[in-house]
Amino acid sequence: MLTNIEFIQQSLELHLFFARIMKEHSFFLEIGFTPKNINFIRQCDYIRREFDMFLADVISISNGVISPDVLKSGEAVTPYTLKAEMASSYFTGITIPIELTESELGLKGNDMPVYNSVLEERVCILNERGMTLTKALANLKSTILSDVISCKMFTANYPLLIDHILREAKLYYNTIQKIQNREKVNLAKEANEQEIFWNRIMAEHSKFIRGLLDPTENELINTANNFGKEFDELTKEAKEAMDKSVSISKVTEDSLKAVKDIKKFKEQGTKGLIDCKIKSIIIPLLGDHTLREANHFLRLLNIFENVINK
Ligand SMILES: [Fe+2]
Ligand SMILES: [Fe+2]
């Protein structure tokens, strides 16, 4: 059972990472449609703005409450988020509330926050709202995916990307639900499941990047392709660790090394997109988005490594 403080901290930390991820998924979907699907554009835009408001409410009660490690990890915002948002807003004409990013950059962490029953109640309500919104977005993603793969609809987003962001929404929903039930996670078991999940996500990011670069960007295409293969291999190893044919500590160690490398690649890529140094059809915010997901996975891996080596 989670303590009251753990409940508050874990909820807010989860939302700071995932609510931003969800609002960006809505944005990526929104800009991928053709004018024929104006209804889908409107639905994605609506959910995106709902997540903006939700994230604003999360930020407004997070200062001095969440752990410094989460803030340091760069999973909520990175030094590139603001510029990536400004560039993506400029390209699409869609207003992105950069003041949320600015206030997140100013958040302070605290390892020992003081318990406050009013705050606990507010977090509990936010968790319910987060679940409702995420469920609505997941349903929309499912509909889009089935329309796309049955050739009823065209979108510039890969079917695998829609499936990928649907899996991320389901993970967010299930994690809120667990926290809301005050379930304490078994970190050793969690390590294996999360490593299967996120290594696959890293492999897919590499493949999306590979496929969205301009065909003349040979070197970057090769690097992305190699990361794709490496993370496919790590996903396989993580699955084998589930049935104990590979040790989980080895998978954790190998994943840590690989994620540190892909983090650098994504960081340089995001910077290159913002500075107009890379030819591609990647919207800059997608670069920063995948960088934050790598940062999130990296923080989890560091926790798992400590638990496993104890
Ligand atoms: Fe994502
Ligand atoms: Fe992702």
PDB file of C-alpha atoms and ligand atoms in Angstrom:
ATOM      1  CA  MET A   1       0.000   0.000   0.000  1.00  0.00           C
ATOM      2  CA  LEU A   2       1.309   3.447  -0.937  1.00  0.00           C
ATOM      3  CA  THR A   3       1.751   6.044   1.803  1.00  0.00           C
ATOM      4  CA  ASN A   4      -0.179   9.298   1.348  1.00  0.00           C
ATOM      5  CA  ILE A   5       2.987  11.132   0.354  1.00  0.00           C
ATOM      6  CA  GLU A   6       3.952   8.417  -2.155  1.00  0.00           C
ATOM      7  CA  PHE A   7       0.458   8.585  -3.607  1.00  0.00           C
ATOM      8  CA  ILE A   8       0.699  12.351  -4.132  1.00  0.00           C
ATOM      9  CA  GLN A   9       4.254  12.334  -5.462  1.00  0.00           C
ATOM     10  CA  GLN A  10       3.874   9.373  -7.795  1.00  0.00           C
ATOM     11  CA  SER A  11       0.617  10.708  -9.237  1.00  0.00           C
ATOM     12  CA  LEU A  12       1.991  14.170  -9.993  1.00  0.00           C
ATOM     13  CA  GLU A  13       5.270  12.835 -11.367  1.00  0.00           C
ATOM     14  CA  LEU A  14       3.402  10.468 -13.658  1.00  0.00           C
ATOM     15  CA  HIS A  15       1.149  13.240 -14.988  1.00  0.00           C
ATOM     16  CA  LEU A  16       4.022  15.672 -15.557  1.00  0.00           C
ATOM     17  CA  PHE A  17       5.557  13.126 -17.911  1.00  0.00           C
ATOM     18  CA  PHE A  18       2.533  11.485 -19.483  1.00  0.00           C
ATOM     19  CA  ALA A  19      -0.003  14.344 -19.743  1.00  0.00           C
ATOM     20  CA  ARG A  20       2.489  16.239 -21.892  1.00  0.00           C
ATOM     21  CA  ILE A  21       3.096  13.085 -23.941  1.00  0.00           C
ATOM     22  CA  MET A  22      -0.677  12.702 -24.468  1.00  0.00           C
ATOM     23  CA  LYS A  23      -1.201  16.310 -25.527  1.00  0.00           C
ATOM     24  CA  GLU A  24       1.598  15.913 -28.046  1.00  0.00           C
ATOM     25  CA  HIS A  25       0.154  12.662 -29.408  1.00  0.00           C
ATOM     26  CA  SER A  26      -3.073  14.575 -30.015  1.00  0.00           C
ATOM     27  CA  PHE A  27      -1.032  17.247 -31.799  1.00  0.00           C
ATOM     28  CA  PHE A  28       0.832  14.721 -33.992  1.00  0.00           C
ATOM     29  CA  LEU A  29      -2.446  13.072 -34.955  1.00  0.00           C
ATOM     30  CA  GLU A  30      -4.117  16.431 -35.580  1.00  0.00           C
ATOM     31  CA  ILE A  31      -1.500  17.577 -38.103  1.00  0.00           C
ATOM     32  CA  GLY A  32      -1.420  14.256 -39.976  1.00  0.00           C
ATOM     33  CA  PHE A  33      -4.943  14.308 -41.451  1.00  0.00           C
ATOM     34  CA  THR A  34      -6.123  15.551 -44.837  1.00  0.00           C
ATOM     35  CA  PRO A  35      -8.784  18.318 -45.060  1.00  0.00           C
ATOM     36  CA  LYS A  36     -11.425  15.622 -45.657  1.00  0.00           C
ATOM     37  CA  ASN A  37     -11.112  14.466 -42.057  1.00  0.00           C
ATOM     38  CA  ILE A  38     -11.887  17.798 -40.435  1.00  0.00           C
ATOM     39  CA  ASN A  39     -13.947  15.985 -37.805  1.00  0.00           C
ATOM     40  CA  PHE A  40     -10.945  14.022 -36.633  1.00  0.00           C
ATOM     41  CA  ILE A  41      -8.847  17.193 -36.671  1.00  0.00           C
ATOM     42  CA  ARG A  42     -11.436  18.818 -34.387  1.00  0.00           C
ATOM     43  CA  GLN A  43     -11.600  15.846 -32.010  1.00  0.00           C
ATOM     44  CA  CYS A  44      -7.816  15.685 -31.660  1.00  0.00           C
ATOM     45  CA  ASP A  45      -7.656  19.438 -31.174  1.00  0.00           C
ATOM     46  CA  TYR A  46     -10.293  19.268 -28.432  1.00  0.00           C
ATOM     47  CA  ILE A  47      -8.484  16.503 -26.515  1.00  0.00           C
ATOM     48  CA  ARG A  48      -5.166  18.291 -26.972  1.00  0.00           C
ATOM     49  CA  ARG A  49      -6.579  21.423 -25.347  1.00  0.00           C
ATOM     50  CA  GLU A  50      -8.172  19.381 -22.557  1.00  0.00           C
ATOM     51  CA  PHE A  51      -4.751  17.875 -21.803  1.00  0.00           C
ATOM     52  CA  ASP A  52      -3.234  21.381 -21.849  1.00  0.00           C
ATOM     53  CA  MET A  53      -5.667  22.419 -19.116  1.00  0.00           C
ATOM     54  CA  PHE A  54      -5.104  19.197 -17.217  1.00  0.00           C
ATOM     55  CA  LEU A  55      -1.321  19.643 -17.334  1.00  0.00           C
ATOM     56  CA  ALA A  56      -1.692  23.268 -16.182  1.00  0.00           C
ATOM     57  CA  ASP A  57      -3.613  22.059 -13.111  1.00  0.00           C
ATOM     58  CA  VAL A  58      -0.983  19.402 -12.406  1.00  0.00           C
ATOM     59  CA  ILE A  59       1.843  21.950 -12.645  1.00  0.00           C
ATOM     60  CA  SER A  60      -0.001  24.378 -10.359  1.00  0.00           C
ATOM     61  CA  ILE A  61       0.208  21.932  -7.423  1.00  0.00           C
ATOM     62  CA  SER A  62       3.543  20.242  -8.169  1.00  0.00           C
ATOM     63  CA  ASN A  63       6.021  22.855  -6.971  1.00  0.00           C
ATOM     64  CA  GLY A  64       7.973  21.661  -3.930  1.00  0.00           C
ATOM     65  CA  VAL A  65       6.100  18.346  -3.958  1.00  0.00           C
ATOM     66  CA  ILE A  66       7.740  16.162  -6.592  1.00  0.00           C
ATOM     67  CA  SER A  67      11.148  14.561  -6.321  1.00  0.00           C
ATOM     68  CA  PRO A  68      14.251  16.385  -7.597  1.00  0.00           C
ATOM     69  CA  ASP A  69      15.302  13.227  -9.512  1.00  0.00           C
ATOM     70  CA  VAL A  70      12.266  13.437 -11.764  1.00  0.00           C
ATOM     71  CA  LEU A  71      12.917  17.101 -12.521  1.00  0.00           C
ATOM     72  CA  LYS A  72      16.589  16.425 -13.216  1.00  0.00           C
ATOM     73  CA  SER A  73      15.844  13.497 -15.534  1.00  0.00           C
ATOM     74  CA  GLY A  74      14.498  15.703 -18.341  1.00  0.00           C
ATOM     75  CA  GLU A  75      11.394  13.571 -18.804  1.00  0.00           C
ATOM     76  CA  ALA A  76       8.943  16.404 -18.117  1.00  0.00           C
ATOM     77  CA  VAL A  77      10.750  19.108 -20.110  1.00  0.00           C
ATOM     78  CA  THR A  78      14.184  19.345 -21.728  1.00  0.00           C
ATOM     79  CA  PRO A  79      16.316  22.371 -22.616  1.00  0.00           C
ATOM     80  CA  TYR A  80      14.903  21.991 -26.172  1.00  0.00           C
ATOM     81  CA  THR A  81      11.178  21.713 -25.417  1.00  0.00           C
ATOM     82  CA  LEU A  82      10.415  25.429 -25.591  1.00  0.00           C
ATOM     83  CA  LYS A  83      12.158  25.962 -28.935  1.00  0.00           C
ATOM     84  CA  ALA A  84      10.697  22.752 -30.360  1.00  0.00           C
ATOM     85  CA  GLU A  85       7.224  23.973 -29.398  1.00  0.00           C
ATOM     86  CA  MET A  86       7.802  27.392 -30.905  1.00  0.00           C
ATOM     87  CA  ALA A  87       9.046  25.910 -34.194  1.00  0.00           C
ATOM     88  CA  SER A  88       6.196  23.362 -34.338  1.00  0.00           C
ATOM     89  CA  SER A  89       3.640  26.041 -33.609  1.00  0.00           C
ATOM     90  CA  TYR A  90       5.145  28.246 -36.336  1.00  0.00           C
ATOM     91  CA  PHE A  91       5.004  25.406 -38.898  1.00  0.00           C
ATOM     92  CA  THR A  92       1.419  24.372 -38.169  1.00  0.00           C
ATOM     93  CA  GLY A  93      -0.315  27.544 -37.023  1.00  0.00           C
ATOM     94  CA  ILE A  94      -1.523  25.666 -33.945  1.00  0.00           C
ATOM     95  CA  THR A  95      -1.161  27.532 -30.665  1.00  0.00           C
ATOM     96  CA  ILE A  96       0.906  25.621 -28.145  1.00  0.00           C
ATOM     97  CA  PRO A  97       0.802  27.128 -24.634  1.00  0.00           C
ATOM     98  CA  ILE A  98       4.540  27.587 -24.049  1.00  0.00           C
ATOM     99  CA  GLU A  99       3.821  29.183 -20.681  1.00  0.00           C
ATOM    100  CA  LEU A 100       3.231  25.643 -19.357  1.00  0.00           C
ATOM    101  CA  THR A 101       6.765  24.719 -20.390  1.00  0.00           C
ATOM    102  CA  GLU A 102       8.139  27.908 -18.863  1.00  0.00           C
ATOM    103  CA  SER A 103       6.452  27.214 -15.541  1.00  0.00           C
ATOM    104  CA  GLU A 104       7.645  23.595 -15.595  1.00  0.00           C
ATOM    105  CA  LEU A 105      11.204  24.782 -16.117  1.00  0.00           C
ATOM    106  CA  GLY A 106      10.826  26.744 -12.868  1.00  0.00           C
ATOM    107  CA  LEU A 107       9.494  23.846 -10.743  1.00  0.00           C
ATOM    108  CA  LYS A 108      11.413  22.966  -7.589  1.00  0.00           C
ATOM    109  CA  GLY A 109      11.739  19.434  -6.249  1.00  0.00           C
ATOM    110  CA  ASN A 110      11.514  18.156  -2.686  1.00  0.00           C
ATOM    111  CA  ASP A 111      12.476  14.720  -1.351  1.00  0.00           C
ATOM    112  CA  MET A 112      10.467  15.163   1.852  1.00  0.00           C
ATOM    113  CA  PRO A 113       7.231  17.033   1.099  1.00  0.00           C
ATOM    114  CA  VAL A 114       4.847  17.659   3.984  1.00  0.00           C
ATOM    115  CA  TYR A 115       1.533  15.772   3.914  1.00  0.00           C
ATOM    116  CA  ASN A 116      -1.538  17.843   3.173  1.00  0.00           C
ATOM    117  CA  SER A 117      -5.012  16.268   3.030  1.00  0.00           C
ATOM    118  CA  VAL A 118      -6.408  18.976   0.699  1.00  0.00           C
ATOM    119  CA  LEU A 119      -3.617  18.267  -1.766  1.00  0.00           C
ATOM    120  CA  GLU A 120      -4.285  14.535  -1.531  1.00  0.00           C
ATOM    121  CA  GLU A 121      -7.938  15.112  -2.390  1.00  0.00           C
ATOM    122  CA  ARG A 122      -7.039  17.319  -5.354  1.00  0.00           C
ATOM    123  CA  VAL A 123      -4.613  14.683  -6.649  1.00  0.00           C
ATOM    124  CA  CYS A 124      -7.278  12.011  -6.326  1.00  0.00           C
ATOM    125  CA  ILE A 125      -9.657  14.100  -8.482  1.00  0.00           C
ATOM    126  CA  LEU A 126      -6.886  14.818 -10.997  1.00  0.00           C
ATOM    127  CA  ASN A 127      -6.196  11.092 -11.309  1.00  0.00           C
ATOM    128  CA  GLU A 128      -9.832  10.433 -12.216  1.00  0.00           C
ATOM    129  CA  ARG A 129      -9.760  13.247 -14.751  1.00  0.00           C
ATOM    130  CA  GLY A 130      -6.490  11.911 -16.196  1.00  0.00           C
ATOM    131  CA  MET A 131      -8.058   8.478 -16.653  1.00  0.00           C
ATOM    132  CA  THR A 132     -11.178   9.872 -18.344  1.00  0.00           C
ATOM    133  CA  LEU A 133      -9.135  11.957 -20.770  1.00  0.00           C
ATOM    134  CA  THR A 134      -6.673   9.178 -21.530  1.00  0.00           C
ATOM    135  CA  LYS A 135      -9.471   6.716 -22.176  1.00  0.00           C
ATOM    136  CA  ALA A 136     -11.094   9.165 -24.610  1.00  0.00           C
ATOM    137  CA  LEU A 137      -7.799   9.648 -26.428  1.00  0.00           C
ATOM    138  CA  ALA A 138      -7.081   5.895 -26.510  1.00  0.00           C
ATOM    139  CA  ASN A 139     -10.523   5.259 -28.027  1.00  0.00           C
ATOM    140  CA  LEU A 140      -9.891   7.908 -30.664  1.00  0.00           C
ATOM    141  CA  LYS A 141      -6.486   6.386 -31.495  1.00  0.00           C
ATOM    142  CA  SER A 142      -8.112   2.931 -31.861  1.00  0.00           C
ATOM    143  CA  THR A 143     -10.728   4.304 -34.257  1.00  0.00           C
ATOM    144  CA  ILE A 144      -8.098   6.127 -36.336  1.00  0.00           C
ATOM    145  CA  LEU A 145      -5.886   3.038 -36.448  1.00  0.00           C
ATOM    146  CA  SER A 146      -8.674   0.757 -37.602  1.00  0.00           C
ATOM    147  CA  ASP A 147      -9.806   3.278 -40.263  1.00  0.00           C
ATOM    148  CA  VAL A 148      -6.238   3.639 -41.501  1.00  0.00           C
ATOM    149  CA  ILE A 149      -5.417  -0.064 -41.717  1.00  0.00           C
ATOM    150  CA  SER A 150      -8.729  -0.804 -43.453  1.00  0.00           C
ATOM    151  CA  CYS A 151      -7.937   1.995 -45.973  1.00  0.00           C
ATOM    152  CA  LYS A 152     -10.954   4.114 -45.025  1.00  0.00           C
ATOM    153  CA  MET A 153      -8.695   7.002 -44.145  1.00  0.00           C
ATOM    154  CA  PHE A 154      -5.342   8.463 -45.117  1.00  0.00           C
ATOM    155  CA  THR A 155      -2.998  10.064 -42.631  1.00  0.00           C
ATOM    156  CA  ALA A 156       0.654  11.115 -42.751  1.00  0.00           C
ATOM    157  CA  ASN A 157       1.256   9.142 -39.536  1.00  0.00           C
ATOM    158  CA  TYR A 158       2.503   5.573 -39.861  1.00  0.00           C
ATOM    159  CA  PRO A 159       0.050   2.895 -38.687  1.00  0.00           C
ATOM    160  CA  LEU A 160       2.815   1.665 -36.356  1.00  0.00           C
ATOM    161  CA  LEU A 161       3.057   5.157 -34.857  1.00  0.00           C
ATOM    162  CA  ILE A 162      -0.672   5.152 -34.108  1.00  0.00           C
ATOM    163  CA  ASP A 163      -0.380   1.690 -32.548  1.00  0.00           C
ATOM    164  CA  HIS A 164       2.709   2.861 -30.605  1.00  0.00           C
ATOM    165  CA  ILE A 165       0.982   5.912 -29.109  1.00  0.00           C
ATOM    166  CA  LEU A 166      -2.044   3.765 -28.280  1.00  0.00           C
ATOM    167  CA  ARG A 167       0.201   1.441 -26.242  1.00  0.00           C
ATOM    168  CA  GLU A 168       1.664   4.475 -24.433  1.00  0.00           C
ATOM    169  CA  ALA A 169      -1.847   5.716 -23.584  1.00  0.00           C
ATOM    170  CA  LYS A 170      -2.800   2.300 -22.208  1.00  0.00           C
ATOM    171  CA  LEU A 171       0.325   2.208 -20.048  1.00  0.00           C
ATOM    172  CA  TYR A 172      -0.516   5.670 -18.682  1.00  0.00           C
ATOM    173  CA  TYR A 173      -4.112   4.685 -17.950  1.00  0.00           C
ATOM    174  CA  ASN A 174      -3.118   1.442 -16.208  1.00  0.00           C
ATOM    175  CA  THR A 175      -0.454   3.178 -14.145  1.00  0.00           C
ATOM    176  CA  ILE A 176      -2.877   5.868 -12.909  1.00  0.00           C
ATOM    177  CA  GLN A 177      -5.332   3.133 -12.026  1.00  0.00           C
ATOM    178  CA  LYS A 178      -2.707   1.280  -9.961  1.00  0.00           C
ATOM    179  CA  ILE A 179      -1.698   4.441  -8.120  1.00  0.00           C
ATOM    180  CA  GLN A 180      -5.334   5.358  -7.557  1.00  0.00           C
ATOM    181  CA  ASN A 181      -5.802   1.914  -5.934  1.00  0.00           C
ATOM    182  CA  ARG A 182      -2.720   2.693  -3.828  1.00  0.00           C
ATOM    183  CA  GLU A 183      -0.950  -0.379  -5.173  1.00  0.00           C
ATOM    184  CA  LYS A 184       2.735  -0.530  -4.384  1.00  0.00           C
ATOM    185  CA  VAL A 185       4.729  -1.857  -7.330  1.00  0.00           C
ATOM    186  CA  ASN A 186       7.073  -4.803  -7.086  1.00  0.00           C
ATOM    187  CA  LEU A 187      10.116  -3.145  -8.635  1.00  0.00           C
ATOM    188  CA  ALA A 188      11.883  -6.356  -9.671  1.00  0.00           C
ATOM    189  CA  LYS A 189       8.826  -7.614 -11.577  1.00  0.00           C
ATOM    190  CA  GLU A 190       8.126  -4.125 -12.852  1.00  0.00           C
ATOM    191  CA  ALA A 191      11.699  -3.860 -14.184  1.00  0.00           C
ATOM    192  CA  ASN A 192      11.197  -6.714 -16.603  1.00  0.00           C
ATOM    193  CA  GLU A 193       7.809  -5.532 -17.880  1.00  0.00           C
ATOM    194  CA  GLN A 194       8.961  -1.947 -18.314  1.00  0.00           C
ATOM    195  CA  GLU A 195      12.134  -3.032 -20.110  1.00  0.00           C
ATOM    196  CA  ILE A 196      10.117  -5.079 -22.607  1.00  0.00           C
ATOM    197  CA  PHE A 197       7.777  -2.117 -23.126  1.00  0.00           C
ATOM    198  CA  TRP A 198      10.307   0.711 -23.421  1.00  0.00           C
ATOM    199  CA  ASN A 199      12.990  -1.139 -25.405  1.00  0.00           C
ATOM    200  CA  ARG A 200      10.328  -1.811 -28.019  1.00  0.00           C
ATOM    201  CA  ILE A 201       9.330   1.862 -27.910  1.00  0.00           C
ATOM    202  CA  MET A 202      12.986   2.889 -28.433  1.00  0.00           C
ATOM    203  CA  ALA A 203      13.268   0.482 -31.396  1.00  0.00           C
ATOM    204  CA  GLU A 204      10.149   1.981 -32.951  1.00  0.00           C
ATOM    205  CA  HIS A 205      11.341   5.567 -32.409  1.00  0.00           C
ATOM    206  CA  SER A 206      14.517   4.648 -34.309  1.00  0.00           C
ATOM    207  CA  LYS A 207      12.445   3.240 -37.165  1.00  0.00           C
ATOM    208  CA  PHE A 208      10.155   6.304 -37.274  1.00  0.00           C
ATOM    209  CA  ILE A 209      13.197   8.598 -37.390  1.00  0.00           C
ATOM    210  CA  ARG A 210      14.803   6.421 -40.076  1.00  0.00           C
ATOM    211  CA  GLY A 211      11.684   6.625 -42.223  1.00  0.00           C
ATOM    212  CA  LEU A 212      11.016  10.346 -41.776  1.00  0.00           C
ATOM    213  CA  LEU A 213      14.515  11.592 -42.599  1.00  0.00           C
ATOM    214  CA  ASP A 214      15.161  12.939 -46.076  1.00  0.00           C
ATOM    215  CA  PRO A 215      16.579  10.108 -48.246  1.00  0.00           C
ATOM    216  CA  THR A 216      19.825  12.104 -48.639  1.00  0.00           C
ATOM    217  CA  GLU A 217      20.559  11.998 -44.881  1.00  0.00           C
ATOM    218  CA  ASN A 218      22.518   8.742 -45.267  1.00  0.00           C
ATOM    219  CA  GLU A 219      24.558   8.888 -42.098  1.00  0.00           C
ATOM    220  CA  LEU A 220      21.601   9.641 -39.836  1.00  0.00           C
ATOM    221  CA  ILE A 221      19.498   6.979 -41.573  1.00  0.00           C
ATOM    222  CA  ASN A 222      22.227   4.392 -40.908  1.00  0.00           C
ATOM    223  CA  THR A 223      22.571   5.400 -37.264  1.00  0.00           C
ATOM    224  CA  ALA A 224      18.793   5.241 -36.755  1.00  0.00           C
ATOM    225  CA  ASN A 225      18.689   1.867 -38.494  1.00  0.00           C
ATOM    226  CA  ASN A 226      21.399   0.485 -36.193  1.00  0.00           C
ATOM    227  CA  PHE A 227      19.543   1.721 -33.115  1.00  0.00           C
ATOM    228  CA  GLY A 228      16.420   0.004 -34.432  1.00  0.00           C
ATOM    229  CA  LYS A 229      18.262  -3.306 -34.630  1.00  0.00           C
ATOM    230  CA  GLU A 230      19.944  -2.857 -31.245  1.00  0.00           C
ATOM    231  CA  PHE A 231      16.661  -2.124 -29.469  1.00  0.00           C
ATOM    232  CA  ASP A 232      14.883  -4.986 -31.255  1.00  0.00           C
ATOM    233  CA  GLU A 233      17.594  -7.242 -29.815  1.00  0.00           C
ATOM    234  CA  LEU A 234      17.167  -5.722 -26.325  1.00  0.00           C
ATOM    235  CA  THR A 235      13.395  -6.212 -26.517  1.00  0.00           C
ATOM    236  CA  LYS A 236      14.010  -9.870 -27.364  1.00  0.00           C
ATOM    237  CA  GLU A 237      16.466 -10.226 -24.451  1.00  0.00           C
ATOM    238  CA  ALA A 238      14.011  -8.567 -22.058  1.00  0.00           C
ATOM    239  CA  LYS A 239      11.325 -11.048 -23.136  1.00  0.00           C
ATOM    240  CA  GLU A 240      13.751 -13.916 -22.583  1.00  0.00           C
ATOM    241  CA  ALA A 241      14.467 -12.603 -19.088  1.00  0.00           C
ATOM    242  CA  MET A 242      10.751 -13.075 -18.364  1.00  0.00           C
ATOM    243  CA  ASP A 243      11.196 -16.851 -18.735  1.00  0.00           C
ATOM    244  CA  LYS A 244      14.595 -16.636 -17.011  1.00  0.00           C
ATOM    245  CA  SER A 245      16.735 -17.701 -19.988  1.00  0.00           C
ATOM    246  CA  VAL A 246      18.617 -14.376 -19.757  1.00  0.00           C
ATOM    247  CA  SER A 247      19.406 -12.535 -16.504  1.00  0.00           C
ATOM    248  CA  ILE A 248      17.450  -9.339 -15.926  1.00  0.00           C
ATOM    249  CA  SER A 249      20.522  -7.578 -14.553  1.00  0.00           C
ATOM    250  CA  LYS A 250      22.293  -8.105 -17.894  1.00  0.00           C
ATOM    251  CA  VAL A 251      19.306  -6.748 -19.837  1.00  0.00           C
ATOM    252  CA  THR A 252      19.139  -3.740 -17.501  1.00  0.00           C
ATOM    253  CA  GLU A 253      22.845  -3.054 -17.910  1.00  0.00           C
ATOM    254  CA  ASP A 254      22.751  -3.408 -21.724  1.00  0.00           C
ATOM    255  CA  SER A 255      19.593  -1.275 -21.938  1.00  0.00           C
ATOM    256  CA  LEU A 256      21.189   1.457 -19.813  1.00  0.00           C
ATOM    257  CA  LYS A 257      24.139   1.701 -22.167  1.00  0.00           C
ATOM    258  CA  ALA A 258      21.962   1.720 -25.284  1.00  0.00           C
ATOM    259  CA  VAL A 259      19.516   4.296 -23.915  1.00  0.00           C
ATOM    260  CA  LYS A 260      22.364   6.640 -22.981  1.00  0.00           C
ATOM    261  CA  ASP A 261      23.520   6.418 -26.603  1.00  0.00           C
ATOM    262  CA  ILE A 262      20.094   6.922 -28.183  1.00  0.00           C
ATOM    263  CA  LYS A 263      19.485   9.831 -25.820  1.00  0.00           C
ATOM    264  CA  LYS A 264      22.546  11.590 -27.286  1.00  0.00           C
ATOM    265  CA  PHE A 265      21.371  10.818 -30.806  1.00  0.00           C
ATOM    266  CA  LYS A 266      17.881  12.188 -30.126  1.00  0.00           C
ATOM    267  CA  GLU A 267      19.312  15.229 -28.388  1.00  0.00           C
ATOM    268  CA  GLN A 268      21.526  16.057 -31.383  1.00  0.00           C
ATOM    269  CA  GLY A 269      18.633  15.302 -33.719  1.00  0.00           C
ATOM    270  CA  THR A 270      16.222  17.597 -31.892  1.00  0.00           C
ATOM    271  CA  LYS A 271      18.815  20.358 -31.859  1.00  0.00           C
ATOM    272  CA  GLY A 272      19.501  19.774 -35.564  1.00  0.00           C
ATOM    273  CA  LEU A 273      15.783  20.024 -36.387  1.00  0.00           C
ATOM    274  CA  ILE A 274      15.378  23.246 -34.385  1.00  0.00           C
ATOM    275  CA  ASP A 275      18.496  24.770 -35.997  1.00  0.00           C
ATOM    276  CA  CYS A 276      17.379  23.710 -39.505  1.00  0.00           C
ATOM    277  CA  LYS A 277      20.465  21.514 -39.930  1.00  0.00           C
ATOM    278  CA  ILE A 278      18.635  18.261 -40.798  1.00  0.00           C
ATOM    279  CA  LYS A 279      16.461  17.591 -43.857  1.00  0.00           C
ATOM    280  CA  SER A 280      13.378  15.608 -42.901  1.00  0.00           C
ATOM    281  CA  ILE A 281       9.614  15.513 -42.499  1.00  0.00           C
ATOM    282  CA  ILE A 282       9.961  15.291 -38.698  1.00  0.00           C
ATOM    283  CA  ILE A 283       8.087  17.989 -36.791  1.00  0.00           C
ATOM    284  CA  PRO A 284      10.624  19.318 -34.206  1.00  0.00           C
ATOM    285  CA  LEU A 285       8.345  18.559 -31.253  1.00  0.00           C
ATOM    286  CA  LEU A 286       8.435  14.859 -32.204  1.00  0.00           C
ATOM    287  CA  GLY A 287      12.205  14.912 -31.733  1.00  0.00           C
ATOM    288  CA  ASP A 288      11.922  16.394 -28.244  1.00  0.00           C
ATOM    289  CA  HIS A 289       9.017  14.050 -27.431  1.00  0.00           C
ATOM    290  CA  THR A 290      11.096  10.937 -28.168  1.00  0.00           C
ATOM    291  CA  LEU A 291      14.008  12.438 -26.216  1.00  0.00           C
ATOM    292  CA  ARG A 292      11.785  12.837 -23.135  1.00  0.00           C
ATOM    293  CA  GLU A 293      10.622   9.237 -23.449  1.00  0.00           C
ATOM    294  CA  ALA A 294      14.286   8.124 -23.525  1.00  0.00           C
ATOM    295  CA  ASN A 295      14.930  10.263 -20.418  1.00  0.00           C
ATOM    296  CA  HIS A 296      11.976   8.650 -18.666  1.00  0.00           C
ATOM    297  CA  PHE A 297      13.218   5.144 -19.509  1.00  0.00           C
ATOM    298  CA  LEU A 298      16.735   6.100 -18.388  1.00  0.00           C
ATOM    299  CA  ARG A 299      15.454   7.212 -14.975  1.00  0.00           C
ATOM    300  CA  LEU A 300      13.519   3.958 -14.583  1.00  0.00           C
ATOM    301  CA  LEU A 301      16.586   1.912 -15.583  1.00  0.00           C
ATOM    302  CA  ASN A 302      18.695   3.659 -12.948  1.00  0.00           C
ATOM    303  CA  ILE A 303      16.099   2.769 -10.304  1.00  0.00           C
ATOM    304  CA  PHE A 304      15.893  -0.850 -11.532  1.00  0.00           C
ATOM    305  CA  GLU A 305      19.682  -1.183 -11.549  1.00  0.00           C
ATOM    306  CA  ASN A 306      19.815  -0.179  -7.879  1.00  0.00           C
ATOM    307  CA  VAL A 307      17.047  -2.610  -6.908  1.00  0.00           C
ATOM    308  CA  ILE A 308      18.457  -5.543  -8.869  1.00  0.00           C
ATOM    309  CA  ASN A 309      22.035  -5.092  -7.636  1.00  0.00           C
ATOM    310  CA  LYS A 310      21.007  -4.870  -3.988  1.00  0.00           C
TER     311      LYS A 310
HETATM  312 FE    FE B   1       4.892   9.126 -27.250  1.00  0.00          FE
HETATM  313 FE    FE B   2       6.973   6.948 -28.087  1.00  0.00          FE
END
